[in-house]
Short mmCIF file of C-alpha atoms in Angstrom, two decimals:
data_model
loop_
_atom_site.label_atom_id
_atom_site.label_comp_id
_atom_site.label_asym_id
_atom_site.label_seq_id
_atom_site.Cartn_x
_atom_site.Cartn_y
_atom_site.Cartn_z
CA UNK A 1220 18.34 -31.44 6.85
CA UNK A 1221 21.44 -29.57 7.67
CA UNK A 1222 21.72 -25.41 7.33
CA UNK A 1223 25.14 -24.27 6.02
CA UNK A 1224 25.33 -19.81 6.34
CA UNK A 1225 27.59 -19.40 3.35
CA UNK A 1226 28.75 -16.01 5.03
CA UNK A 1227 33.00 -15.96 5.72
CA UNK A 1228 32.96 -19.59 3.73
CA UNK A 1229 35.83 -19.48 0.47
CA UNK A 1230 35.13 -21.96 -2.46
CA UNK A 1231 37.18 -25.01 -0.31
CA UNK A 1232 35.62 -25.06 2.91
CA UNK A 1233 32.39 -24.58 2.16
CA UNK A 1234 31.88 -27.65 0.07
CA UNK A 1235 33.74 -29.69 2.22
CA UNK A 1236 30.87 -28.24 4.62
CA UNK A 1237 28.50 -29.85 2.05
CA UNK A 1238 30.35 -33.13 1.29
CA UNK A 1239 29.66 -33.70 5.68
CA UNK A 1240 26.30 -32.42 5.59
CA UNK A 1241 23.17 -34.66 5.70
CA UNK A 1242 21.85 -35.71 2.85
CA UNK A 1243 19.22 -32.63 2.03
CA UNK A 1244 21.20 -29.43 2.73
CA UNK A 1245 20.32 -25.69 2.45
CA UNK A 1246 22.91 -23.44 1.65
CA UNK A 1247 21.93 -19.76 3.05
CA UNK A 1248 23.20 -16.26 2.16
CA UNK A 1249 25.67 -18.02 -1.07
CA UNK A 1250 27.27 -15.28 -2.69
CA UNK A 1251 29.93 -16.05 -5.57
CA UNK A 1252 31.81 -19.45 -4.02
CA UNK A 1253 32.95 -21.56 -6.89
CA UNK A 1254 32.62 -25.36 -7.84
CA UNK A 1255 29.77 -25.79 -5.49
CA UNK A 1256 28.71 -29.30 -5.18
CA UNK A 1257 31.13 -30.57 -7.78
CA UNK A 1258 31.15 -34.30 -8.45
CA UNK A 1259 28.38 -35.05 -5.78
CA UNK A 1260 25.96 -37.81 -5.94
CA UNK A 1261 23.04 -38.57 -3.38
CA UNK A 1262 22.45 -34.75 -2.27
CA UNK A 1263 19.44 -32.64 -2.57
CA UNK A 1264 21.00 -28.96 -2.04
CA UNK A 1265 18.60 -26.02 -1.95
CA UNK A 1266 20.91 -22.51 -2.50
CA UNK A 1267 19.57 -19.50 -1.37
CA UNK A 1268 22.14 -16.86 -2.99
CA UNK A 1269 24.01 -16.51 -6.34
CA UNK A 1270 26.82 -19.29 -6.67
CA UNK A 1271 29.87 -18.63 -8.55
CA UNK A 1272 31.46 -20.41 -11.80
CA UNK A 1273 31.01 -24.03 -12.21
CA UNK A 1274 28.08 -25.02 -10.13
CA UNK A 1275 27.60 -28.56 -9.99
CA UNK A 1276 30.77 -29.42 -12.20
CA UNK A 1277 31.02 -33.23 -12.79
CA UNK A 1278 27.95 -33.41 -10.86
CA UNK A 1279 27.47 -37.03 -10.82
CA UNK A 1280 24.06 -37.41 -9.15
CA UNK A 1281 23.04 -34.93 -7.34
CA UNK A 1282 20.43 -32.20 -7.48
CA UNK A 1283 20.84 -28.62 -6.92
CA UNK A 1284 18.11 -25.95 -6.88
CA UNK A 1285 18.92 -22.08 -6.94
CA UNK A 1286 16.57 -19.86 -5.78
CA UNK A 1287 18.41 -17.06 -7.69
CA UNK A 1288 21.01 -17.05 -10.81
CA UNK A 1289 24.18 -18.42 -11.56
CA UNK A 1290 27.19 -17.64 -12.62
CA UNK A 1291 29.08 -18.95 -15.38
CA UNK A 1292 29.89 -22.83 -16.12
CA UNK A 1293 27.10 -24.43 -14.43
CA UNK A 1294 26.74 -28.13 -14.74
CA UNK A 1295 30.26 -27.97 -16.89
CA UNK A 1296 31.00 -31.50 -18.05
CA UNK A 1297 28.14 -32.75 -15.75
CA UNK A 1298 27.96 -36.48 -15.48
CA UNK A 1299 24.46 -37.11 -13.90
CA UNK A 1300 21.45 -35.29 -11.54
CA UNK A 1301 19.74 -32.08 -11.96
CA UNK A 1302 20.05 -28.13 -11.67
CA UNK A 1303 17.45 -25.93 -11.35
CA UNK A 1304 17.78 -22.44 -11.75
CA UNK A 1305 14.94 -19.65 -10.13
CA UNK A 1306 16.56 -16.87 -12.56
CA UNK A 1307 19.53 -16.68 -15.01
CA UNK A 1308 22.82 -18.35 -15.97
CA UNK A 1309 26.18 -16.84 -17.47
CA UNK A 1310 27.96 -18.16 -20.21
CA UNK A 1311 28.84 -21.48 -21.30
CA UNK A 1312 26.21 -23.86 -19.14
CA UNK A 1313 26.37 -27.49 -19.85
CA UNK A 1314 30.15 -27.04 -21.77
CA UNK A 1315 30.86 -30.81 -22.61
CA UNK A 1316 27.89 -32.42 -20.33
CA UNK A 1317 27.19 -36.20 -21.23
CA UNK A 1318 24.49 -36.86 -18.90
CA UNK A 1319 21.74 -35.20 -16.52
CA UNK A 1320 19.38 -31.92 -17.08
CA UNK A 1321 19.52 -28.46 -16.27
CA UNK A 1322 16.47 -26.12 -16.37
CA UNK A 1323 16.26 -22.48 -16.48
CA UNK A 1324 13.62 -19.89 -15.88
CA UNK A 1325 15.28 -17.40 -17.41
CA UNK A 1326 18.15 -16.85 -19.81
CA UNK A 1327 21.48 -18.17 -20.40
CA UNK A 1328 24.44 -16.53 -22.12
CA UNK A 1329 26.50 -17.00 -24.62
CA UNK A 1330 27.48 -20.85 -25.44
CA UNK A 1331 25.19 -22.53 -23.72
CA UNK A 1332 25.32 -26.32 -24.85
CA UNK A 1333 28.52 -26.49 -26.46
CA UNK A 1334 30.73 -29.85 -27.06
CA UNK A 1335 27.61 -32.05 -25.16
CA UNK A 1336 27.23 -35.47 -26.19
CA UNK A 1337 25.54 -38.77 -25.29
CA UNK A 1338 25.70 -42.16 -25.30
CA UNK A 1339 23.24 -44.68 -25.29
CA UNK A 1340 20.80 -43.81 -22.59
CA UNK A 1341 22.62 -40.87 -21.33
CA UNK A 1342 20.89 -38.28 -23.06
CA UNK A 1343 21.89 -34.61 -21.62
CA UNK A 1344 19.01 -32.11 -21.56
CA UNK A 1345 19.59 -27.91 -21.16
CA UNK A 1346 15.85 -26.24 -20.90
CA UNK A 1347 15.88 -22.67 -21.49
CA UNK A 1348 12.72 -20.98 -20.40
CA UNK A 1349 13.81 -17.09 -21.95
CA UNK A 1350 16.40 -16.36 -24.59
CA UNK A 1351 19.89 -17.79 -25.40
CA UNK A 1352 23.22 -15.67 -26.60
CA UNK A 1353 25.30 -16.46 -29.02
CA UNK A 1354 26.74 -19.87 -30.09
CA UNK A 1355 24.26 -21.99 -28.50
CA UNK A 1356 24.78 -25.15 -28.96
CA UNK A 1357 28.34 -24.93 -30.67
CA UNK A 1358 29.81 -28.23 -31.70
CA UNK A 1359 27.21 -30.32 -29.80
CA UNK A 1360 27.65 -33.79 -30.21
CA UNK A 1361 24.20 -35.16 -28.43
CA UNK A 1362 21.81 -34.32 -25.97
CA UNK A 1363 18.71 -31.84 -26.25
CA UNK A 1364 18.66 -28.38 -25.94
CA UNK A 1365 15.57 -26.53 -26.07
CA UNK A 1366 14.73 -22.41 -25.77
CA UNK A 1367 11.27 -21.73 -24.92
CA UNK A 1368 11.95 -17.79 -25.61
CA UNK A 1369 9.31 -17.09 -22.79
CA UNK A 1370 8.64 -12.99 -22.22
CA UNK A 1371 10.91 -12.14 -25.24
CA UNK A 1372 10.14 -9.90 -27.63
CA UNK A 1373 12.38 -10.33 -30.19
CA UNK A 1374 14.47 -13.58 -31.52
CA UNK A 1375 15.28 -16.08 -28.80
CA UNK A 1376 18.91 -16.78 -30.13
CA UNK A 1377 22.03 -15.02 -30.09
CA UNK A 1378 24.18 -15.14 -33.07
CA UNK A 1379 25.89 -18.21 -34.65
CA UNK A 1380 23.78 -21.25 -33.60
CA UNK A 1381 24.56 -24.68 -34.14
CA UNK A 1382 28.17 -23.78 -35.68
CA UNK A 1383 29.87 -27.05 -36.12
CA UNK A 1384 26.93 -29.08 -34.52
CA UNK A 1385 27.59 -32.63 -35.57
CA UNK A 1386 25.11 -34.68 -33.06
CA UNK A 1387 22.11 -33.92 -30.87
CA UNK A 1388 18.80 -31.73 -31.38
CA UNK A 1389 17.94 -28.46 -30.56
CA UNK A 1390 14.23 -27.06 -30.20
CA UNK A 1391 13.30 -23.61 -30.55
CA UNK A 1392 10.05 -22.07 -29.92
CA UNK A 1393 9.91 -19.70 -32.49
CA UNK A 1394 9.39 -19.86 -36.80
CA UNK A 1395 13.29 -18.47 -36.71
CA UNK A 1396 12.44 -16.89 -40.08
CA UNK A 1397 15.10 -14.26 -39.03
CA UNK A 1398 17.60 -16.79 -37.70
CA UNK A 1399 20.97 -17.39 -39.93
CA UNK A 1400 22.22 -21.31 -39.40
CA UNK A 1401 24.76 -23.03 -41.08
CA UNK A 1402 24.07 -24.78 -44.24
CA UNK A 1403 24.97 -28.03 -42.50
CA UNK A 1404 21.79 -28.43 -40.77
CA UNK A 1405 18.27 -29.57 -41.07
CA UNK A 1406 15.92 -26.21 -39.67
CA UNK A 1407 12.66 -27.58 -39.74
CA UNK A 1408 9.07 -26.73 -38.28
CA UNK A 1409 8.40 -29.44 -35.29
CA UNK A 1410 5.12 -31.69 -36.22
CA UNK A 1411 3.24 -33.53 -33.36
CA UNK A 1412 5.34 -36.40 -33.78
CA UNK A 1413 8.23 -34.37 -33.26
CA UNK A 1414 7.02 -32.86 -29.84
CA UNK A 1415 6.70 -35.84 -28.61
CA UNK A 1416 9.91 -36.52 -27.61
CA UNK A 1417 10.41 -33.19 -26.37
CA UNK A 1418 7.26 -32.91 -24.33
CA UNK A 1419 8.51 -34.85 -20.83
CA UNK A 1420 11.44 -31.95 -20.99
CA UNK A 1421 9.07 -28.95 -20.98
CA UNK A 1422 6.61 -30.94 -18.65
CA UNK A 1423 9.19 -30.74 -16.19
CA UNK A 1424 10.08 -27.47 -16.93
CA UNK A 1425 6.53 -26.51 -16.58
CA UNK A 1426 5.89 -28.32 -13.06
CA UNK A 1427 9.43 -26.64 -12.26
CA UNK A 1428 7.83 -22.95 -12.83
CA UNK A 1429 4.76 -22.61 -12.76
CA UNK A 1430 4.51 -22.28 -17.08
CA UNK A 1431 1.08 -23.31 -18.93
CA UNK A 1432 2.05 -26.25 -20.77
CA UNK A 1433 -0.75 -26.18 -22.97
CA UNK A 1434 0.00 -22.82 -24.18
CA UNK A 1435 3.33 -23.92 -24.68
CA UNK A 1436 3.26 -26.73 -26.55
CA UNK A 1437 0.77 -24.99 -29.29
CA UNK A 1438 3.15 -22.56 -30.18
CA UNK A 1439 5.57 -22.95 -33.26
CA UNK A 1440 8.82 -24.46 -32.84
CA UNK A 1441 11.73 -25.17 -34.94
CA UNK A 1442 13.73 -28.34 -34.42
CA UNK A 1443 17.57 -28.18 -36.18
CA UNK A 1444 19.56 -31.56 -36.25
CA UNK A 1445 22.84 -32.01 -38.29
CA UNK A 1446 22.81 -33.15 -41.93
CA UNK A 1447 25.54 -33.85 -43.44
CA UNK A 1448 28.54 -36.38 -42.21
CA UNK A 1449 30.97 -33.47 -42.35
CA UNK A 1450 29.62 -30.55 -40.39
CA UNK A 1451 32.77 -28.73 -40.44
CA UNK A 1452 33.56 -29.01 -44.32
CA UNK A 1453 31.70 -25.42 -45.14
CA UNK A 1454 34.31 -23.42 -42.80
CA UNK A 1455 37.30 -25.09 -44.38
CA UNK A 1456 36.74 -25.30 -48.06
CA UNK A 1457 35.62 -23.22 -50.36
CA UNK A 1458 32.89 -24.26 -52.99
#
């Protein structure tokens, strides 16, 4: 295993620090370098610290474990691998990622989720273990995105979910009585057979941090899909 101090280290030299490393690599005393680990495959990094924007950008294999939170952007447009997150995220975590999972003990700002998109097998998941802001999920195309609202007391979305979603699912733990979507979804409550696609995600998420999975996965959820083959006809034309 090779120990990088992150101390003195801009954004440039301290991932070509990781790019030489050995395989596993712990990154000590991280505070605010950018595009850490972007691209990488066939890394295990361990980051002790707060990492700036776009952690694990195009990551393309690798997986990345932060013993703290994140800033904004992480895993943008991420191709493959894993994140894991000890804390919270900024804004705008997963933007555009086609492949890969990121999981969260905490919470995530605003527009979390948005443009992601699969194909075939390459299914992106974002796990959200405490509350989301505003536009989750905006203009998703594919992928899973699930908010487990853990320790919150009040709703576990921001404002303006799903807004021009078009692809995907989304799974939130909560009856979302008080929860405005657009009229171009399908807001349902999850049944058994729903769950089960959904229960490998918070599995891991459970084995991840130390969450009951039982009590979990007995609570209400609320799965939205798209339902309509023009998602974005309600915000241009008037009925």
């Amino acid at each position: 295993m090779t120990s990088i101090n992150a101390t003195g280290y801009d954004f440039v030299d301290l991932n070509n620090q990781i790019r030489k490393s050995e395989k596993i690599c712990e990154l000590n005393n991280c505070l605010g370098q950018r595009f850490i680990s972007a691209g990488l495959k066939n890394k295990i990094i361990t980051i002790n610290g707060t990492p700036g924007n776009a952690l694990g950008a195009y990551l393309n294999g690798a997986e990345i474990t932060v013993n703290g939170n994140a800033q904004d952007a992480v895993g943008d447009t991420m191709n493959d691998g894993k994140i894991v997150i000890h804390g919270n995220i900024g804004d705008a975590a997963g933007y555009a990622m086609r492949g890969g999972s990121i999981y969260v003990k905490g919470n995530a700002g605003y527009r979390a989720g948005i443009h992601m998109k699969e194909y075939k097998d390459k299914i992106p998941a974002i796990v959200i273990g405490g509350k989301a802001g505003s536009f989750l999920g905006e203009y998703q195309a594919g992928g899973i995105i699930i908010v487990l609202g853990l320790k919150c007391s009040n709703e576990i979305v921001g404002n303006f979910p799903c807004t021009g979603m078009h692809g995907g699912k989304m799974l939130l733990k909560s009856d979302c009585k008080n929860v405005r979507f657009p009229e171009n979804l399908s807001v349902k409550a999850a049944t058994a057979d729903d769950m089960k696609e959904f229960e490998k995600y918070i599995s891991e998420f459970c084995r991840l941090f130390g969450a009951d999975k039982e009590q979990i996965m007995n609570s209400p959820f609320t799965i939205i899909t798209p339902d309509t083959k023009n998602p974005y006809k309600q915000m241009y034309v008037m009925n």
